[in-house]
mmCIF file of C-alpha atoms in Angstrom:
data_model
loop_
_atom_site.group_PDB
_atom_site.id
_atom_site.type_symbol
_atom_site.label_atom_id
_atom_site.label_comp_id
_atom_site.label_asym_id
_atom_site.label_seq_id
_atom_site.Cartn_x
_atom_site.Cartn_y
_atom_site.Cartn_z
ATOM 1 C CA UNK B 1 96.686 119.055 92.916
ATOM 2 C CA UNK B 2 98.011 116.443 94.756
ATOM 3 C CA UNK B 3 102.039 115.802 93.684
ATOM 4 C CA UNK B 4 104.402 112.805 94.791
ATOM 5 C CA UNK B 5 107.885 112.438 94.451
ATOM 6 C CA UNK B 6 110.145 108.942 94.915
ATOM 7 C CA UNK B 7 112.920 108.558 95.323
ATOM 8 C CA UNK B 8 115.837 107.106 93.986
ATOM 9 C CA UNK B 9 114.421 105.944 90.820
ATOM 10 C CA UNK B 10 117.374 103.728 90.596
ATOM 11 C CA UNK B 11 118.208 101.593 93.694
ATOM 12 C CA UNK B 12 120.389 97.957 93.557
ATOM 13 C CA UNK B 13 121.390 95.554 96.618
ATOM 14 C CA UNK B 14 123.322 92.432 97.191
ATOM 15 C CA UNK B 15 121.126 90.014 97.422
ATOM 16 C CA UNK B 16 119.821 89.208 101.891
ATOM 17 C CA UNK B 17 120.365 93.635 102.609
ATOM 18 C CA UNK B 18 117.537 95.550 102.597
ATOM 19 C CA UNK B 19 116.228 98.380 100.586
ATOM 20 C CA UNK B 20 113.931 101.334 101.665
ATOM 21 C CA UNK B 21 112.187 103.548 99.338
ATOM 22 C CA UNK B 22 111.165 107.124 99.918
ATOM 23 C CA UNK B 23 108.251 109.361 98.779
ATOM 24 C CA UNK B 24 106.551 112.436 100.001
ATOM 25 C CA UNK B 25 103.547 113.540 99.321
ATOM 26 C CA UNK B 26 101.971 117.678 99.050
ATOM 27 C CA UNK B 27 98.438 117.617 100.290
ATOM 28 C CA UNK B 28 98.479 116.992 104.248
ATOM 29 C CA UNK B 29 93.965 115.305 103.037
ATOM 30 C CA UNK B 30 95.712 112.408 101.552
ATOM 31 C CA UNK B 31 94.887 109.494 104.040
ATOM 32 C CA UNK B 32 95.834 106.735 102.364
ATOM 33 C CA UNK B 33 99.179 105.383 100.976
ATOM 34 C CA UNK B 34 99.719 102.299 99.069
ATOM 35 C CA UNK B 35 103.022 100.552 97.636
ATOM 36 C CA UNK B 36 102.513 99.019 94.476
ATOM 37 C CA UNK B 37 105.274 96.544 92.780
ATOM 38 C CA UNK B 38 105.362 95.573 89.014
ATOM 39 C CA UNK B 39 107.211 93.125 87.376
ATOM 40 C CA UNK B 40 109.122 93.359 83.609
ATOM 41 C CA UNK B 41 105.904 93.020 81.393
ATOM 42 C CA UNK B 42 103.022 93.106 83.840
ATOM 43 C CA UNK B 43 100.364 94.724 86.120
ATOM 44 C CA UNK B 44 100.749 96.327 89.130
ATOM 45 C CA UNK B 45 100.286 94.846 91.977
ATOM 46 C CA UNK B 46 100.166 95.097 95.939
ATOM 47 C CA UNK B 47 102.099 94.427 98.100
ATOM 48 C CA UNK B 48 101.250 96.639 101.495
ATOM 49 C CA UNK B 49 99.609 99.820 102.140
ATOM 50 C CA UNK B 50 99.551 102.505 104.716
ATOM 51 C CA UNK B 51 96.508 104.625 105.964
ATOM 52 C CA UNK B 52 97.193 108.364 107.820
ATOM 53 C CA UNK B 53 95.613 106.814 111.008
ATOM 54 C CA UNK B 54 98.373 103.918 111.245
ATOM 55 C CA UNK B 55 102.555 105.553 111.421
ATOM 56 C CA UNK B 56 104.262 101.283 110.273
ATOM 57 C CA UNK B 57 102.663 98.568 108.177
ATOM 58 C CA UNK B 58 104.823 95.302 108.367
ATOM 59 C CA UNK B 59 103.822 92.341 106.073
ATOM 60 C CA UNK B 60 106.398 89.310 106.309
ATOM 61 C CA UNK B 61 109.686 91.059 105.023
ATOM 62 C CA UNK B 62 107.699 94.589 103.800
ATOM 63 C CA UNK B 63 107.306 97.467 105.767
ATOM 64 C CA UNK B 64 105.829 101.016 105.284
ATOM 65 C CA UNK B 65 105.853 103.424 108.051
ATOM 66 C CA UNK B 66 103.996 107.308 107.684
ATOM 67 C CA UNK B 67 105.339 110.896 108.810
ATOM 68 C CA UNK B 68 102.120 112.553 108.584
ATOM 69 C CA UNK B 69 103.851 115.681 109.904
ATOM 70 C CA UNK B 70 107.047 115.634 107.960
ATOM 71 C CA UNK B 71 104.204 114.534 104.281
ATOM 72 C CA UNK B 72 106.749 111.078 103.644
ATOM 73 C CA UNK B 73 106.361 107.453 104.215
ATOM 74 C CA UNK B 74 108.804 104.843 102.939
ATOM 75 C CA UNK B 75 108.640 100.879 101.899
ATOM 76 C CA UNK B 76 111.579 99.220 103.989
ATOM 77 C CA UNK B 77 112.101 95.613 102.286
ATOM 78 C CA UNK B 78 114.661 93.327 104.259
ATOM 79 C CA UNK B 79 116.158 90.265 103.560
ATOM 80 C CA UNK B 80 116.215 90.652 99.070
ATOM 81 C CA UNK B 81 115.359 88.160 97.709
ATOM 82 C CA UNK B 82 115.745 88.512 93.394
ATOM 83 C CA UNK B 83 112.641 88.219 93.317
ATOM 84 C CA UNK B 84 112.383 91.346 94.487
ATOM 85 C CA UNK B 85 113.435 92.594 91.564
ATOM 86 C CA UNK B 86 110.569 95.297 89.497
ATOM 87 C CA UNK B 87 109.685 98.931 89.802
ATOM 88 C CA UNK B 88 107.920 99.513 92.967
ATOM 89 C CA UNK B 89 105.878 102.711 92.464
ATOM 90 C CA UNK B 90 104.206 105.087 96.011
ATOM 91 C CA UNK B 91 100.939 106.319 95.881
ATOM 92 C CA UNK B 92 98.526 108.512 97.594
ATOM 93 C CA UNK B 93 94.861 109.351 97.527
ATOM 94 C CA UNK B 94 92.854 110.382 99.553
ATOM 95 C CA UNK B 95 90.549 107.681 98.931
ATOM 96 C CA UNK B 96 87.460 108.428 101.312
ATOM 97 C CA UNK B 97 85.941 106.645 97.912
ATOM 98 C CA UNK B 98 86.197 108.951 94.917
ATOM 99 C CA UNK B 99 89.307 110.541 95.520
ATOM 100 C CA UNK B 100 91.756 110.521 92.455
ATOM 101 C CA UNK B 101 95.141 108.536 92.630
ATOM 102 C CA UNK B 102 98.412 109.941 92.546
ATOM 103 C CA UNK B 103 101.737 108.100 91.935
ATOM 104 C CA UNK B 104 105.766 108.387 92.488
ATOM 105 C CA UNK B 105 107.365 107.933 89.313
ATOM 106 C CA UNK B 106 108.797 103.904 90.475
ATOM 107 C CA UNK B 107 111.740 102.717 91.769
ATOM 108 C CA UNK B 108 113.464 99.737 90.002
ATOM 109 C CA UNK B 109 115.281 97.823 91.936
ATOM 110 C CA UNK B 110 117.364 95.271 90.895
ATOM 111 C CA UNK B 111 118.149 92.403 93.337
ATOM 112 C CA UNK B 112 122.229 91.329 92.589
ATOM 113 C CA UNK B 113 122.472 87.132 93.064
ATOM 114 C CA UNK C 1 88.210 84.081 88.035
ATOM 115 C CA UNK C 2 88.113 88.115 89.855
ATOM 116 C CA UNK C 3 89.887 89.456 87.209
ATOM 117 C CA UNK C 4 89.815 92.666 85.265
ATOM 118 C CA UNK C 5 90.240 92.516 81.472
ATOM 119 C CA UNK C 6 91.124 94.560 78.906
ATOM 120 C CA UNK C 7 91.042 94.693 75.396
ATOM 121 C CA UNK C 8 92.735 94.828 72.713
ATOM 122 C CA UNK C 9 95.846 94.571 74.486
ATOM 123 C CA UNK C 10 98.047 95.700 71.537
ATOM 124 C CA UNK C 11 96.188 98.716 68.931
ATOM 125 C CA UNK C 12 97.936 100.822 66.141
ATOM 126 C CA UNK C 13 96.464 102.923 64.984
ATOM 127 C CA UNK C 14 96.461 106.496 62.785
ATOM 128 C CA UNK C 15 96.016 110.271 64.491
ATOM 129 C CA UNK C 16 92.422 111.718 64.356
ATOM 130 C CA UNK C 17 91.162 107.502 64.447
ATOM 131 C CA UNK C 18 88.310 106.631 66.771
ATOM 132 C CA UNK C 19 89.011 103.783 69.309
ATOM 133 C CA UNK C 20 87.483 102.678 71.811
ATOM 134 C CA UNK C 21 89.648 100.036 74.696
ATOM 135 C CA UNK C 22 87.142 98.122 76.762
ATOM 136 C CA UNK C 23 87.579 97.125 80.081
ATOM 137 C CA UNK C 24 85.767 95.036 82.428
ATOM 138 C CA UNK C 25 85.351 93.119 86.013
ATOM 139 C CA UNK C 26 83.182 90.525 87.707
ATOM 140 C CA UNK C 27 83.877 91.657 91.071
ATOM 141 C CA UNK C 28 81.560 93.987 91.206
ATOM 142 C CA UNK C 29 83.762 97.065 92.495
ATOM 143 C CA UNK C 30 81.917 100.363 92.262
ATOM 144 C CA UNK C 31 85.504 101.984 91.624
ATOM 145 C CA UNK C 32 86.568 101.507 87.713
ATOM 146 C CA UNK C 33 90.347 104.065 87.155
ATOM 147 C CA UNK C 34 92.276 104.110 83.828
ATOM 148 C CA UNK C 35 96.101 104.844 84.259
ATOM 149 C CA UNK C 36 98.330 105.478 81.954
ATOM 150 C CA UNK C 37 102.077 104.573 82.391
ATOM 151 C CA UNK C 38 105.193 105.800 80.138
ATOM 152 C CA UNK C 39 108.392 105.843 80.996
ATOM 153 C CA UNK C 40 109.364 107.371 83.959
ATOM 154 C CA UNK C 41 106.324 108.991 85.088
ATOM 155 C CA UNK C 42 104.887 106.515 86.382
ATOM 156 C CA UNK C 43 101.052 106.146 86.384
ATOM 157 C CA UNK C 44 98.775 109.037 85.442
ATOM 158 C CA UNK C 45 94.972 108.661 85.855
ATOM 159 C CA UNK C 46 93.270 109.733 82.913
ATOM 160 C CA UNK C 47 89.364 109.046 84.496
ATOM 161 C CA UNK C 48 88.116 107.691 87.671
ATOM 162 C CA UNK C 49 83.930 106.408 88.102
ATOM 163 C CA UNK C 50 82.753 106.102 91.756
ATOM 164 C CA UNK C 51 79.798 104.353 90.584
ATOM 165 C CA UNK C 52 77.913 103.773 87.565
ATOM 166 C CA UNK C 53 77.413 107.046 85.892
ATOM 167 C CA UNK C 54 79.436 108.517 88.105
ATOM 168 C CA UNK C 55 82.929 109.802 86.778
ATOM 169 C CA UNK C 56 85.550 112.330 86.983
ATOM 170 C CA UNK C 57 88.722 113.753 85.525
ATOM 171 C CA UNK C 58 92.184 112.537 87.023
ATOM 172 C CA UNK C 59 94.789 114.173 86.943
ATOM 173 C CA UNK C 60 95.440 114.217 82.624
ATOM 174 C CA UNK C 61 91.996 114.309 81.135
ATOM 175 C CA UNK C 62 92.626 115.701 77.556
ATOM 176 C CA UNK C 63 92.115 114.169 74.665
ATOM 177 C CA UNK C 64 89.532 110.975 76.423
ATOM 178 C CA UNK C 65 87.017 110.075 77.206
ATOM 179 C CA UNK C 66 85.287 107.401 79.322
ATOM 180 C CA UNK C 67 81.429 106.369 80.149
ATOM 181 C CA UNK C 68 79.639 103.699 83.425
ATOM 182 C CA UNK C 69 76.387 102.248 81.618
ATOM 183 C CA UNK C 70 76.452 99.951 83.565
ATOM 184 C CA UNK C 71 78.990 98.400 86.762
ATOM 185 C CA UNK C 72 80.977 96.276 85.096
ATOM 186 C CA UNK C 73 82.008 98.753 82.143
ATOM 187 C CA UNK C 74 84.181 101.860 81.752
ATOM 188 C CA UNK C 75 85.584 102.098 78.522
ATOM 189 C CA UNK C 76 87.591 105.053 77.653
ATOM 190 C CA UNK C 77 87.114 106.590 73.790
ATOM 191 C CA UNK C 78 89.678 108.331 71.697
ATOM 192 C CA UNK C 79 88.145 110.702 70.168
ATOM 193 C CA UNK C 80 90.799 111.937 67.658
ATOM 194 C CA UNK C 81 93.662 110.013 69.017
ATOM 195 C CA UNK C 82 97.224 111.940 68.647
ATOM 196 C CA UNK C 83 101.096 110.384 68.621
ATOM 197 C CA UNK C 84 100.953 111.830 72.062
ATOM 198 C CA UNK C 85 98.683 109.676 73.026
ATOM 199 C CA UNK C 86 100.938 106.733 71.923
ATOM 200 C CA UNK C 87 101.104 105.145 76.111
ATOM 201 C CA UNK C 88 100.699 101.907 77.593
ATOM 202 C CA UNK C 89 97.438 101.611 79.612
ATOM 203 C CA UNK C 90 95.869 100.464 83.027
ATOM 204 C CA UNK C 91 92.441 100.275 83.983
ATOM 205 C CA UNK C 92 92.173 99.055 87.529
ATOM 206 C CA UNK C 93 88.580 98.437 89.979
ATOM 207 C CA UNK C 94 88.199 98.336 93.579
ATOM 208 C CA UNK C 95 85.297 98.710 96.274
ATOM 209 C CA UNK C 96 85.750 102.152 97.938
ATOM 210 C CA UNK C 97 88.868 103.223 96.102
ATOM 211 C CA UNK C 98 91.257 101.096 97.534
ATOM 212 C CA UNK C 99 93.314 97.748 96.747
ATOM 213 C CA UNK C 100 93.294 98.503 92.953
ATOM 214 C CA UNK C 101 93.445 95.335 90.663
ATOM 215 C CA UNK C 102 95.030 96.468 87.828
ATOM 216 C CA UNK C 103 94.123 94.857 83.993
ATOM 217 C CA UNK C 104 96.953 93.340 81.669
ATOM 218 C CA UNK C 105 97.714 96.392 79.950
ATOM 219 C CA UNK C 106 96.578 97.239 76.489
ATOM 220 C CA UNK C 107 99.892 99.362 74.247
ATOM 221 C CA UNK C 108 98.529 101.647 72.219
ATOM 222 C CA UNK C 109 100.554 103.618 69.698
ATOM 223 C CA UNK C 110 99.320 106.666 67.477
ATOM 224 C CA UNK C 111 101.134 107.074 64.696
#
């Protein structure tokens, strides 16, 4: 089955700097890669996702890149702000309706003022 | 308001006492799923359902049962809970397995 690894497990950056979180997956059949943000005591919420037919996607300060050949994808956050502090999870799925989702173990991002 | 609800939000029980955690969504989503969240392990999928009467195992289905008799509801059943099922449980729903909307979570403690 699918296996998703995520690094680093913790990340501290200064406010205004960029943050990068990397994930690798094992199943070449996976074709949907979402990123979720979970603030302390709250539920996970989708922040950005990418499909395997796209190499990069941006949404304001957040971007995701996908390298299908190497089977890895990354989350990039620019101009970090204190409210970006949270745990971030990557996931991989076959996602053509009804495939299971496999999440990475998470990265705790701290943005220091 | 579009939402996913779970009940109860907190539950302390004893080993072997059957329990059910309910999950309901009002967005007419076909896809529903249950996850457990444990420190350092992320979210692990227990079961998912593509539609009414269609369920499938995720990565950690042992000790759990689910049913999908109605589109809006997807209860999680622990027939004989054990301490290793102490965890934070999330239900989620989506259209066709895309963006998932998570419920508020159920914190379960099995003594």
